[in-house]
Amino acid sequence: MIRLVAGWLSSIALGLLVVGPLAALGVCALVDRGPGGEARASLFPVAVAALDPYVWTCLRNSATTAGLATLASMVAGVAIGRLIGDRGFPFRALALALLAAVAATPPVALALGASSLVEANAGPAWAGLLERAGSASRILPSDWAWLAWLGAAVLPGAAIAALAYATALDRLDPSWRDAAVLAGGAGTRGWRRLAWPLLRPEMGRVGGLVFAATLADPGPPLVLGLRRSLGYQLVTTAFDDEPFPRLAVLGLIAVIICAAARTVLRLWTGPSRRTITLRRDPAGNRERSVASRARTLAVFAAMGILAVLAAAPLVGLATTAPAGAILPRLSDPAMGRIFVRSLVLGLAVAALTAVSDRVVGWFESSAGGAASGRFRRLARAAAPPPLVAGVVTLALGRLLRLWLAAYPEAGRSASAPAALAEWLAGDRLPLAAATLAVWLATVSARLDDRREGDASGAVPARSRQDGRVEAGRGRARRRARASSYAGRWRAAAATIATAAVNVAPAVLLASSTQAATIGPAVLLLRERPEAGTALAATLAAVVWIASVAAAFLDPVARRIASTPGASRD
């Protein structure tokens, strides 16, 4: 009976983890202030924001850009993934490492580098192209910056899709090629009939990830000045004197659009049919057939093009930030405080993520397989874009203020909240709010990668028993345990690096001069005169370096990028 009650309570807790943030947005969208300042429920602000033609223009522009980025990423990822395939060729590990580095490149760094590289000539050249296009200019954007944003989203999205394709293909039994020949369909026909149905769910998951990351991405629109975008409007609305309820309505719209896109992709891909049947040689490497010379040359050509496209914006950042003019400014105490706050943000998010992984894993094990499966499906469908996690944090703060205004005696009688409020006064409150927002975004992203029985590295009892049998005793067992610990420390270091340079949602909560971290400082310093653009470019390079380092620190990314290239005849 106790176990049954614990399972029910765990199921309710898992449901609240998904529904709670959305409920906070819904309440803040419906609660408005009356003429006397009192809180009241009203549908009028929702109607004003939802029926605003400007909001729908921004939504249409962002949804179109996100849809095109998703489509282009999936097509390019499948093309590159098919070239790489499960064949062995020289420098295979290097090619996959390049894909991992490009996949980790932040779009804001690409957009800032492209803007620095071609901003002076891009505007007149694009205007001349539109004049020569004639009637075809109706389907083209009026500003070249939309294409720059699209490219900044497609480049890492295509690399992510290619890595996902190659990893999913490695999970298939290599005998599918023999089955295709026996079924009378070799080459593309056999791939379409046998391999593609098994790989399509993974591509759909990547498509949902790219769409959600692009729809409300504030970095490229703020860098490129794209005011008619959803991310730009979310940031500017958050800085108004009274951001709610309009901000909550915009956040709900972003969540609904992302959920609809994921549902469409789910209907297209069908249920996941993953099979993990890898063949290994005695050294533990994946057995691969040798790729043809034409395929090897095609892979090298594709990797060369990808490297050039990724390096061009980075060259723009390097030319904008000369070392001789930037190094003295980086030693300024204000810049030092930005780096310290970023490190504190990363450490706090890593600690919260480790605790939340354990808690969610315990809830899933107590709720049972069916309830945890429903929770994961619901979490993947309703996961908000990263920027909306900041909106959720602001919504929770607003609900707390409304509660304290309605029950002032409760706030005065509780000593702990008063002490906490006194400690958070000043510059600590924005950093604490940014930590909560980045942690929410991190947890939402990690839920998509959770598997049955996963609890931050925990595995089912049967798997642990098999692992002990395989590891044996003595030195081999200690080596296996040390490897597990090293993997967890690398994952924690990757979380610290990623959170420390976070742009969205930190830009909503830590973008003031006194509370900025590295990610928001890129956008904040770019607006300053004199060397502001150069400092922003330098910090954008720091964001890129930390993101790429995190990709190779994460054990999952290391397994993808270090896929063995062993071949056999």
Coordinates of C-alpha atoms in Angstrom, one line a residue:
M1 CA 0.0 0.0 0.0
I2 CA 2.8 2.4 0.9
R3 CA 4.5 1.6 -2.4
L4 CA 1.3 2.3 -4.3
V5 CA 0.8 5.6 -2.6
A6 CA 4.4 6.6 -3.3
G7 CA 3.9 5.7 -7.0
W8 CA 0.8 7.9 -7.1
L9 CA 2.5 10.8 -5.4
S10 CA 5.6 10.4 -7.7
S11 CA 3.3 10.5 -10.8
I12 CA 1.6 13.7 -9.5
A13 CA 5.0 15.2 -8.9
L14 CA 6.2 14.4 -12.4
G15 CA 3.1 15.9 -13.9
L16 CA 3.6 19.1 -11.9
L17 CA 7.2 19.4 -13.1
V18 CA 5.8 19.8 -16.7
V19 CA 2.5 21.5 -16.0
G20 CA 3.7 23.9 -13.2
P21 CA 5.7 26.3 -15.4
L22 CA 3.0 26.4 -18.0
A23 CA 0.4 27.0 -15.3
A24 CA 2.5 30.0 -14.0
L25 CA 2.5 31.5 -17.5
G26 CA -1.2 31.0 -17.8
V27 CA -2.0 32.6 -14.5
C28 CA 0.2 35.6 -15.3
A29 CA -1.4 36.0 -18.7
L30 CA -4.8 36.2 -17.0
V31 CA -4.0 38.4 -14.0
D32 CA -3.9 42.1 -14.5
R33 CA -3.8 45.2 -12.3
G34 CA -6.9 47.3 -11.8
P35 CA -7.2 51.1 -11.6
G36 CA -6.3 51.0 -7.9
G37 CA -3.4 48.6 -8.4
E38 CA -5.2 45.5 -7.1
A39 CA -4.8 42.2 -8.9
R40 CA -7.7 41.0 -11.0
A41 CA -8.5 38.4 -13.6
S42 CA -9.2 39.7 -17.1
L43 CA -9.2 38.3 -20.6
F44 CA -8.7 41.8 -22.1
P45 CA -4.9 41.9 -22.0
V46 CA -4.8 38.4 -23.5
A47 CA -7.1 39.5 -26.4
V48 CA -5.0 42.7 -27.0
A49 CA -1.8 40.7 -27.2
A50 CA -3.1 37.7 -29.1
L51 CA -5.0 39.8 -31.7
D52 CA -2.2 42.4 -32.2
P53 CA -1.2 42.3 -36.0
Y54 CA 2.3 43.2 -35.1
V55 CA 2.6 40.2 -32.8
W56 CA 1.4 37.9 -35.6
T57 CA 3.9 39.5 -38.0
C58 CA 6.7 38.8 -35.6
L59 CA 5.4 35.3 -35.1
R60 CA 5.1 34.6 -38.8
N61 CA 8.7 35.8 -39.4
S62 CA 10.1 33.8 -36.6
A63 CA 8.1 30.7 -37.4
T64 CA 9.1 30.9 -41.1
T65 CA 12.8 31.3 -40.2
A66 CA 12.6 28.4 -37.7
G67 CA 10.7 26.2 -40.2
L68 CA 13.2 26.8 -43.0
A69 CA 16.1 26.3 -40.6
T70 CA 14.5 23.0 -39.5
L71 CA 13.9 21.8 -43.1
A72 CA 17.4 22.8 -44.3
S73 CA 19.1 21.3 -41.2
M74 CA 17.3 17.9 -41.7
V75 CA 18.0 17.8 -45.5
A76 CA 21.7 18.8 -45.1
G77 CA 22.1 16.5 -42.1
V78 CA 20.7 13.5 -43.9
A79 CA 23.0 14.3 -46.9
I80 CA 26.1 14.6 -44.8
G81 CA 25.1 11.6 -42.7
R82 CA 24.6 9.4 -45.7
L83 CA 28.0 10.4 -47.0
I84 CA 29.7 9.5 -43.7
G85 CA 27.4 6.5 -43.1
D86 CA 28.7 3.5 -41.2
R87 CA 31.7 3.1 -43.5
G88 CA 35.3 3.3 -42.5
F89 CA 37.6 5.9 -44.1
P90 CA 40.8 7.8 -43.1
F91 CA 40.2 10.6 -40.5
R92 CA 36.7 9.5 -39.8
A93 CA 37.1 10.5 -36.2
L94 CA 38.4 13.9 -37.3
A95 CA 35.4 14.5 -39.6
L96 CA 33.0 13.7 -36.7
A97 CA 34.9 15.9 -34.4
L98 CA 34.5 18.8 -36.8
L99 CA 30.8 18.1 -36.9
A100 CA 30.7 18.2 -33.1
A101 CA 32.5 21.5 -33.0
V102 CA 30.2 23.1 -35.6
A103 CA 27.1 21.7 -33.8
A104 CA 28.2 23.4 -30.6
T105 CA 28.8 26.8 -32.2
P106 CA 26.3 29.3 -30.8
P107 CA 24.2 31.1 -33.4
V108 CA 24.8 34.4 -31.7
A109 CA 28.6 34.1 -32.4
L110 CA 27.9 33.2 -36.1
A111 CA 25.5 36.1 -36.4
L112 CA 27.9 38.6 -34.8
G113 CA 30.8 37.4 -36.9
A114 CA 28.8 37.5 -40.2
S115 CA 27.6 41.0 -39.3
S116 CA 31.1 42.2 -38.7
L117 CA 32.4 40.6 -41.9
V118 CA 29.8 41.7 -44.4
E119 CA 27.6 44.4 -42.8
A120 CA 29.2 47.3 -44.7
N121 CA 28.5 45.8 -48.2
A122 CA 25.6 43.4 -47.6
G123 CA 22.8 46.0 -47.4
P124 CA 23.5 47.7 -50.8
A125 CA 24.2 44.4 -52.5
W126 CA 21.0 42.8 -51.3
A127 CA 19.0 45.9 -52.3
G128 CA 20.4 45.7 -55.8
L129 CA 19.6 42.0 -56.0
L130 CA 16.0 42.6 -55.0
E131 CA 15.7 45.2 -57.8
R132 CA 17.0 42.8 -60.4
A133 CA 14.8 40.0 -59.0
G134 CA 11.6 41.8 -60.2
S135 CA 8.4 39.9 -59.2
A136 CA 10.5 37.2 -57.5
S137 CA 11.4 39.7 -54.8
R138 CA 8.0 39.2 -53.2
I139 CA 9.1 35.9 -51.7
L140 CA 12.5 37.2 -50.6
P141 CA 13.1 39.0 -47.3
S142 CA 13.5 42.7 -47.5
D143 CA 16.7 42.6 -45.3
W144 CA 19.7 40.5 -45.7
A145 CA 19.9 40.0 -41.9
W146 CA 17.1 37.4 -42.2
L147 CA 19.3 35.3 -44.4
A148 CA 22.2 35.8 -41.9
W149 CA 19.9 34.5 -39.1
L150 CA 18.8 31.6 -41.2
G151 CA 22.4 30.6 -41.9
A152 CA 23.4 31.0 -38.3
A153 CA 20.7 28.5 -37.4
V154 CA 21.2 26.1 -40.2
L155 CA 24.9 25.6 -39.8
P156 CA 24.9 24.1 -36.3
G157 CA 21.5 22.5 -37.0
A158 CA 22.8 20.6 -40.0
A159 CA 25.8 19.4 -38.0
I160 CA 23.5 18.2 -35.2
A161 CA 21.4 16.3 -37.7
A162 CA 24.4 14.7 -39.3
L163 CA 25.7 13.5 -36.0
A164 CA 22.3 12.2 -35.0
Y165 CA 22.0 10.4 -38.3
A166 CA 25.5 8.8 -38.0
T167 CA 24.8 7.8 -34.4
A168 CA 21.4 6.3 -35.2
L169 CA 22.8 4.5 -38.2
D170 CA 25.5 2.9 -36.0
R171 CA 22.7 1.4 -33.9
L172 CA 21.3 -0.5 -36.8
D173 CA 22.4 -4.0 -37.6
P174 CA 24.8 -3.7 -40.6
S175 CA 23.0 -6.7 -42.2
W176 CA 20.3 -4.3 -43.4
R177 CA 22.3 -3.8 -46.6
D178 CA 22.3 -7.6 -47.2
A179 CA 18.5 -7.6 -46.5
A180 CA 18.0 -4.8 -49.0
V181 CA 19.9 -6.8 -51.7
L182 CA 17.8 -9.9 -51.0
A183 CA 14.6 -7.8 -51.1
G184 CA 15.6 -6.6 -54.6
G185 CA 16.4 -3.0 -53.6
A186 CA 20.0 -1.9 -53.3
G187 CA 21.4 1.6 -53.0
T188 CA 19.0 4.5 -52.4
R189 CA 15.9 2.3 -52.9
G190 CA 17.0 -0.2 -50.2
W191 CA 18.0 2.7 -47.9
R192 CA 14.6 4.3 -48.3
R193 CA 12.7 1.0 -47.7
L194 CA 14.7 -0.5 -44.8
A195 CA 17.0 2.1 -43.1
W196 CA 15.1 5.4 -43.5
P197 CA 12.0 4.3 -41.5
L198 CA 14.3 3.4 -38.6
L199 CA 16.3 6.7 -38.9
R200 CA 13.4 9.1 -39.4
P201 CA 12.3 9.3 -35.8
E202 CA 15.8 10.5 -34.8
M203 CA 15.6 13.2 -37.6
G204 CA 12.2 14.3 -36.3
R205 CA 13.6 14.7 -32.8
V206 CA 16.5 16.8 -34.1
G207 CA 14.0 18.9 -36.2
G208 CA 12.0 19.7 -33.1
L209 CA 15.2 20.7 -31.3
V210 CA 16.2 23.1 -34.1
F211 CA 12.8 24.6 -34.4
A212 CA 12.4 25.3 -30.7
A213 CA 16.0 26.7 -30.4
T214 CA 15.4 29.0 -33.4
L215 CA 11.8 30.2 -32.9
A216 CA 12.5 32.4 -29.9
D217 CA 16.3 32.8 -30.2
P218 CA 17.1 36.3 -29.0
G219 CA 20.8 36.4 -30.0
P220 CA 20.8 36.8 -33.8
P221 CA 17.8 39.1 -33.9
L222 CA 19.3 41.4 -31.3
V223 CA 22.7 41.4 -33.1
L224 CA 21.2 41.9 -36.5
G225 CA 18.5 44.3 -35.5
L226 CA 15.5 42.1 -36.5
R227 CA 12.8 43.8 -34.5
R228 CA 10.0 41.9 -36.1
S229 CA 10.9 38.6 -34.5
L230 CA 9.5 36.8 -31.5
G231 CA 12.8 36.7 -29.6
Y232 CA 13.4 40.4 -30.0
Q233 CA 9.9 41.2 -28.8
L234 CA 10.2 38.9 -25.8
V235 CA 13.4 40.6 -24.7
T236 CA 12.1 44.2 -25.2
T237 CA 8.8 43.4 -23.5
A238 CA 10.6 41.9 -20.5
F239 CA 12.4 45.3 -20.0
D240 CA 9.2 47.3 -19.9
D241 CA 7.9 48.8 -16.7
E242 CA 4.9 46.4 -16.8
P243 CA 5.9 43.4 -18.8
F244 CA 3.0 41.2 -17.7
P245 CA 0.6 40.0 -18.9
R246 CA 1.8 40.6 -22.5
L247 CA 5.1 38.8 -21.8
A248 CA 3.3 35.7 -20.5
V249 CA 1.0 35.7 -23.6
L250 CA 4.1 35.8 -25.9
G251 CA 5.7 33.0 -23.9
L252 CA 2.6 30.8 -24.2
I253 CA 2.4 31.5 -27.9
A254 CA 6.0 30.3 -28.3
V255 CA 5.3 27.1 -26.3
I256 CA 2.1 26.3 -28.3
I257 CA 3.8 26.8 -31.6
C258 CA 6.8 24.6 -30.5
A259 CA 4.4 21.9 -29.3
A260 CA 2.5 22.0 -32.6
A261 CA 5.7 21.7 -34.6
R262 CA 6.8 18.7 -32.5
T263 CA 3.4 17.1 -32.9
V264 CA 3.6 17.5 -36.7
L265 CA 7.1 16.0 -36.8
R266 CA 6.0 13.2 -34.5
L267 CA 3.1 12.3 -36.9
W268 CA 5.6 12.4 -39.8
T269 CA 8.2 10.2 -38.2
G270 CA 6.0 7.8 -36.3
P271 CA 7.1 6.0 -33.1
S272 CA 10.7 5.4 -32.4
R273 CA 12.0 2.0 -33.4
R274 CA 15.6 2.1 -32.2
T275 CA 17.7 -1.1 -32.3
I276 CA 21.0 -1.3 -30.6
T277 CA 22.9 -4.2 -32.2
L278 CA 26.4 -3.1 -32.6
R279 CA 29.1 -5.4 -33.9
R280 CA 32.5 -4.8 -32.2
D281 CA 35.9 -6.1 -32.9
P282 CA 38.1 -7.5 -30.1
A283 CA 39.5 -4.1 -29.4
G284 CA 36.0 -2.7 -28.8
N285 CA 35.8 -0.7 -32.1
R286 CA 32.8 -0.8 -34.4
E287 CA 33.4 -3.1 -37.4
R288 CA 33.1 -1.1 -40.6
S289 CA 33.4 -1.9 -44.3
V290 CA 35.8 0.3 -46.2
A291 CA 34.3 3.3 -48.0
S292 CA 34.9 3.8 -51.7
R293 CA 37.4 6.4 -52.9
A294 CA 34.6 8.5 -54.4
R295 CA 32.7 8.5 -51.1
T296 CA 35.9 9.4 -49.2
L297 CA 36.5 12.4 -51.5
A298 CA 32.9 13.5 -51.2
V299 CA 33.2 13.4 -47.4
F300 CA 36.4 15.5 -47.5
A301 CA 34.7 18.0 -49.8
A302 CA 31.7 18.3 -47.6
M303 CA 33.8 18.8 -44.5
G304 CA 35.9 21.4 -46.2
I305 CA 32.8 23.4 -47.2
L306 CA 31.4 23.1 -43.7
A307 CA 34.7 24.2 -42.1
V308 CA 34.9 27.3 -44.4
L309 CA 31.3 28.3 -43.6
A310 CA 31.9 27.9 -39.9
A311 CA 35.3 29.6 -40.0
A312 CA 34.2 32.7 -42.0
P313 CA 32.2 34.3 -39.1
L314 CA 35.0 33.5 -36.7
V315 CA 37.4 35.3 -38.9
G316 CA 34.9 38.3 -38.7
L317 CA 35.1 38.1 -34.9
A318 CA 39.0 38.0 -35.1
T319 CA 39.2 41.0 -37.3
T320 CA 36.8 43.0 -35.1
A321 CA 38.7 42.3 -31.9
P322 CA 42.4 42.9 -32.4
A323 CA 44.4 41.5 -29.5
G324 CA 46.5 44.6 -28.9
A325 CA 43.4 46.7 -28.2
I326 CA 41.3 44.2 -26.3
L327 CA 43.7 42.6 -23.9
P328 CA 44.1 45.8 -21.7
R329 CA 40.3 46.1 -21.6
L330 CA 39.8 42.5 -20.5
S331 CA 42.0 43.2 -17.4
D332 CA 39.5 45.9 -16.4
P333 CA 37.8 45.1 -13.0
A334 CA 34.4 45.3 -14.6
M335 CA 35.3 42.5 -17.0
G336 CA 36.7 40.5 -14.2
R337 CA 33.4 40.7 -12.3
I338 CA 31.6 39.5 -15.5
F339 CA 33.8 36.4 -15.6
V340 CA 33.3 35.8 -11.8
R341 CA 29.5 36.1 -12.1
S342 CA 29.6 33.7 -15.1
L343 CA 31.6 31.1 -13.1
V344 CA 29.2 31.4 -10.1
L345 CA 26.3 30.9 -12.5
G346 CA 27.8 27.8 -14.1
L347 CA 28.7 26.2 -10.7
A348 CA 25.2 26.9 -9.3
V349 CA 23.4 25.5 -12.4
A350 CA 25.7 22.4 -12.4
A351 CA 24.9 21.7 -8.7
L352 CA 21.1 22.2 -9.2
T353 CA 21.2 20.0 -12.3
A354 CA 22.9 17.2 -10.4
V355 CA 20.3 17.3 -7.6
S356 CA 17.3 17.6 -10.0
D357 CA 18.6 14.6 -12.1
R358 CA 18.6 12.5 -9.0
V359 CA 15.2 13.7 -7.8
V360 CA 13.6 13.1 -11.2
G361 CA 15.2 9.7 -11.5
W362 CA 13.8 8.8 -8.1
F363 CA 10.3 10.0 -9.0
E364 CA 10.5 8.0 -12.3
S365 CA 11.6 4.8 -10.5
S366 CA 8.8 5.2 -7.9
A367 CA 6.1 6.1 -10.5
G368 CA 6.8 3.0 -12.6
G369 CA 7.6 2.5 -16.3
A370 CA 4.2 3.5 -17.7
A371 CA 4.0 6.8 -15.7
S372 CA 7.6 7.7 -16.4
G373 CA 7.1 7.0 -20.1
R374 CA 4.1 9.3 -20.2
F375 CA 6.1 12.0 -18.3
R376 CA 8.9 11.9 -20.8
R377 CA 6.5 12.1 -23.8
L378 CA 4.7 15.0 -22.2
A379 CA 8.0 16.8 -21.2
R380 CA 9.3 16.5 -24.8
A381 CA 6.0 17.8 -26.3
A382 CA 5.6 20.7 -23.9
A383 CA 9.2 21.7 -23.4
P384 CA 9.5 25.5 -23.8
P385 CA 12.1 27.2 -25.9
P386 CA 15.2 28.3 -23.8
L387 CA 14.2 31.9 -23.7
V388 CA 10.7 31.1 -22.3
A389 CA 12.4 29.5 -19.3
G390 CA 13.4 33.1 -18.4
V391 CA 9.8 34.2 -18.9
V392 CA 8.7 31.4 -16.5
T393 CA 11.2 32.7 -13.9
L394 CA 9.8 36.2 -14.2
A395 CA 6.3 34.8 -14.0
L396 CA 7.1 32.9 -10.7
G397 CA 8.5 36.1 -9.3
R398 CA 5.4 38.0 -10.2
L399 CA 3.1 35.4 -8.6
L400 CA 5.2 35.6 -5.4
R401 CA 4.9 39.4 -5.3
L402 CA 1.1 39.2 -5.9
W403 CA 0.9 36.6 -3.1
L404 CA 2.9 38.8 -0.7
A405 CA 0.7 41.8 -1.6
A406 CA -2.5 39.9 -1.0
Y407 CA -1.2 38.4 2.3
P408 CA 1.3 40.8 3.8
E409 CA 1.1 39.3 7.3
A410 CA 2.4 36.0 5.8
G411 CA 5.6 37.7 4.6
R412 CA 6.1 39.5 7.9
S413 CA 5.6 36.4 10.0
A414 CA 8.0 34.2 8.0
S415 CA 11.6 34.9 9.1
A416 CA 13.3 32.7 6.4
P417 CA 11.8 34.5 3.4
A418 CA 12.6 37.9 4.9
A419 CA 16.2 36.8 5.5
L420 CA 16.5 35.4 2.0
A421 CA 15.1 38.6 0.5
E422 CA 17.6 40.7 2.5
W423 CA 20.5 38.5 1.3
L424 CA 19.3 38.7 -2.3
A425 CA 19.0 42.5 -2.2
G426 CA 21.2 44.3 -4.7
D427 CA 23.2 42.5 -7.5
R428 CA 22.5 39.0 -6.1
L429 CA 18.9 38.9 -7.1
P430 CA 19.4 39.1 -10.9
L431 CA 22.1 36.5 -10.7
A432 CA 19.9 34.2 -8.6
A433 CA 17.0 34.6 -11.0
A434 CA 19.3 34.0 -14.0
T435 CA 20.6 30.8 -12.3
L436 CA 17.0 29.6 -11.8
A437 CA 16.1 30.3 -15.4
V438 CA 19.2 28.7 -16.9
W439 CA 18.6 25.7 -14.6
L440 CA 15.1 25.3 -15.9
A441 CA 16.3 25.5 -19.5
T442 CA 19.0 22.9 -18.8
V443 CA 16.6 20.5 -17.1
S444 CA 14.1 20.9 -20.0
A445 CA 16.8 20.1 -22.5
R446 CA 18.1 17.1 -20.5
L447 CA 14.7 15.5 -20.2
D448 CA 14.7 14.8 -23.9
D449 CA 17.8 12.6 -23.5
R450 CA 16.6 10.6 -20.6
R451 CA 16.1 6.9 -21.0
E452 CA 14.3 4.2 -19.0
G453 CA 16.0 3.9 -15.6
D454 CA 18.2 6.9 -16.2
A455 CA 19.0 9.0 -13.1
S456 CA 22.1 11.1 -13.9
G457 CA 24.3 8.1 -14.6
A458 CA 22.3 5.5 -12.7
V459 CA 21.5 2.3 -14.6
P460 CA 19.1 -0.6 -13.8
A461 CA 20.2 -3.2 -11.3
R462 CA 20.5 -5.9 -14.0
S463 CA 22.9 -3.6 -16.0
R464 CA 25.0 -2.9 -12.9
Q465 CA 25.2 -6.6 -12.2
D466 CA 26.3 -7.3 -15.8
G467 CA 28.8 -4.5 -15.5
R468 CA 30.3 -6.0 -12.4
V469 CA 30.6 -9.4 -14.0
E470 CA 32.3 -7.9 -17.1
A471 CA 34.6 -5.7 -15.0
G472 CA 35.7 -8.6 -12.8
R473 CA 37.5 -8.0 -9.6
G474 CA 40.5 -6.0 -8.4
R475 CA 42.1 -3.6 -10.9
A476 CA 39.6 -3.9 -13.7
R477 CA 36.7 -3.2 -11.3
R478 CA 38.4 -0.1 -9.9
R479 CA 39.2 1.1 -13.5
A480 CA 35.5 0.8 -14.4
R481 CA 34.5 2.7 -11.4
A482 CA 37.0 5.4 -12.1
S483 CA 35.9 5.7 -15.7
S484 CA 32.3 6.2 -14.5
Y485 CA 33.4 9.0 -12.1
A486 CA 35.5 10.6 -14.8
G487 CA 32.5 10.6 -17.1
R488 CA 30.3 12.3 -14.4
W489 CA 32.9 15.0 -13.7
R490 CA 33.3 15.7 -17.5
A491 CA 29.5 16.0 -17.7
A492 CA 29.5 18.4 -14.8
A493 CA 32.3 20.5 -16.3
A494 CA 30.4 20.6 -19.6
T495 CA 27.3 21.9 -17.7
I496 CA 29.4 24.6 -16.0
A497 CA 30.9 25.8 -19.2
T498 CA 27.6 25.8 -21.1
A499 CA 25.7 27.6 -18.3
A500 CA 28.4 30.2 -17.7
V501 CA 28.2 31.5 -21.3
N502 CA 24.4 31.1 -21.6
V503 CA 22.7 33.8 -23.7
A504 CA 19.0 32.7 -23.5
P505 CA 17.4 32.9 -21.0
A506 CA 20.1 34.8 -19.1
V507 CA 19.6 37.8 -21.3
L508 CA 16.2 38.4 -19.7
L509 CA 17.5 38.4 -16.1
A510 CA 21.3 39.3 -16.1
S511 CA 21.7 41.9 -18.8
S512 CA 22.2 45.0 -16.7
T513 CA 25.7 46.5 -16.2
Q514 CA 25.8 45.4 -12.6
A515 CA 24.6 41.8 -13.1
A516 CA 25.7 40.8 -16.6
T517 CA 27.3 37.5 -17.3
I518 CA 29.3 36.6 -20.4
G519 CA 26.3 35.7 -22.7
P520 CA 24.2 38.8 -22.1
A521 CA 27.4 41.0 -22.0
V522 CA 27.9 40.1 -25.7
L523 CA 24.7 41.9 -26.5
L524 CA 25.1 44.6 -23.9
L525 CA 28.6 45.7 -24.9
R526 CA 27.8 45.7 -28.6
E527 CA 25.7 48.8 -28.2
R528 CA 28.5 50.8 -26.5
P529 CA 30.6 53.2 -28.5
E530 CA 34.3 53.1 -29.0
A531 CA 35.6 49.5 -28.3
G532 CA 32.2 48.1 -27.4
T533 CA 31.9 46.0 -30.6
A534 CA 35.4 44.7 -30.2
L535 CA 34.7 43.6 -26.6
A536 CA 31.5 42.0 -27.7
A537 CA 33.4 40.1 -30.4
T538 CA 35.9 39.0 -27.9
L539 CA 33.3 37.7 -25.5
A540 CA 31.5 36.0 -28.4
A541 CA 34.8 34.1 -29.1
V542 CA 34.8 33.1 -25.4
V543 CA 31.3 31.8 -25.8
W544 CA 32.3 29.8 -28.8
I545 CA 35.4 28.3 -27.2
A546 CA 33.4 27.4 -24.0
S547 CA 30.6 25.8 -26.0
V548 CA 32.9 23.7 -28.2
A549 CA 34.9 22.6 -25.1
A550 CA 31.7 21.6 -23.4
A551 CA 30.7 19.5 -26.5
F552 CA 33.9 17.4 -26.1
L553 CA 33.8 17.3 -22.3
D554 CA 30.3 15.8 -22.3
P555 CA 30.6 12.0 -22.4
V556 CA 27.8 11.7 -25.0
A557 CA 29.5 14.3 -27.3
R558 CA 32.8 12.5 -26.8
R559 CA 31.3 9.2 -27.9
I560 CA 29.8 10.8 -31.0
A561 CA 32.9 12.7 -32.0
S562 CA 35.3 9.9 -31.2
T563 CA 33.5 7.2 -33.1
P564 CA 36.2 4.7 -34.1
G565 CA 37.2 4.6 -37.7
A566 CA 38.4 1.0 -37.7
S567 CA 37.7 -0.6 -41.0
R568 CA 37.7 -4.2 -42.3
D569 CA 37.9 -5.8 -45.7

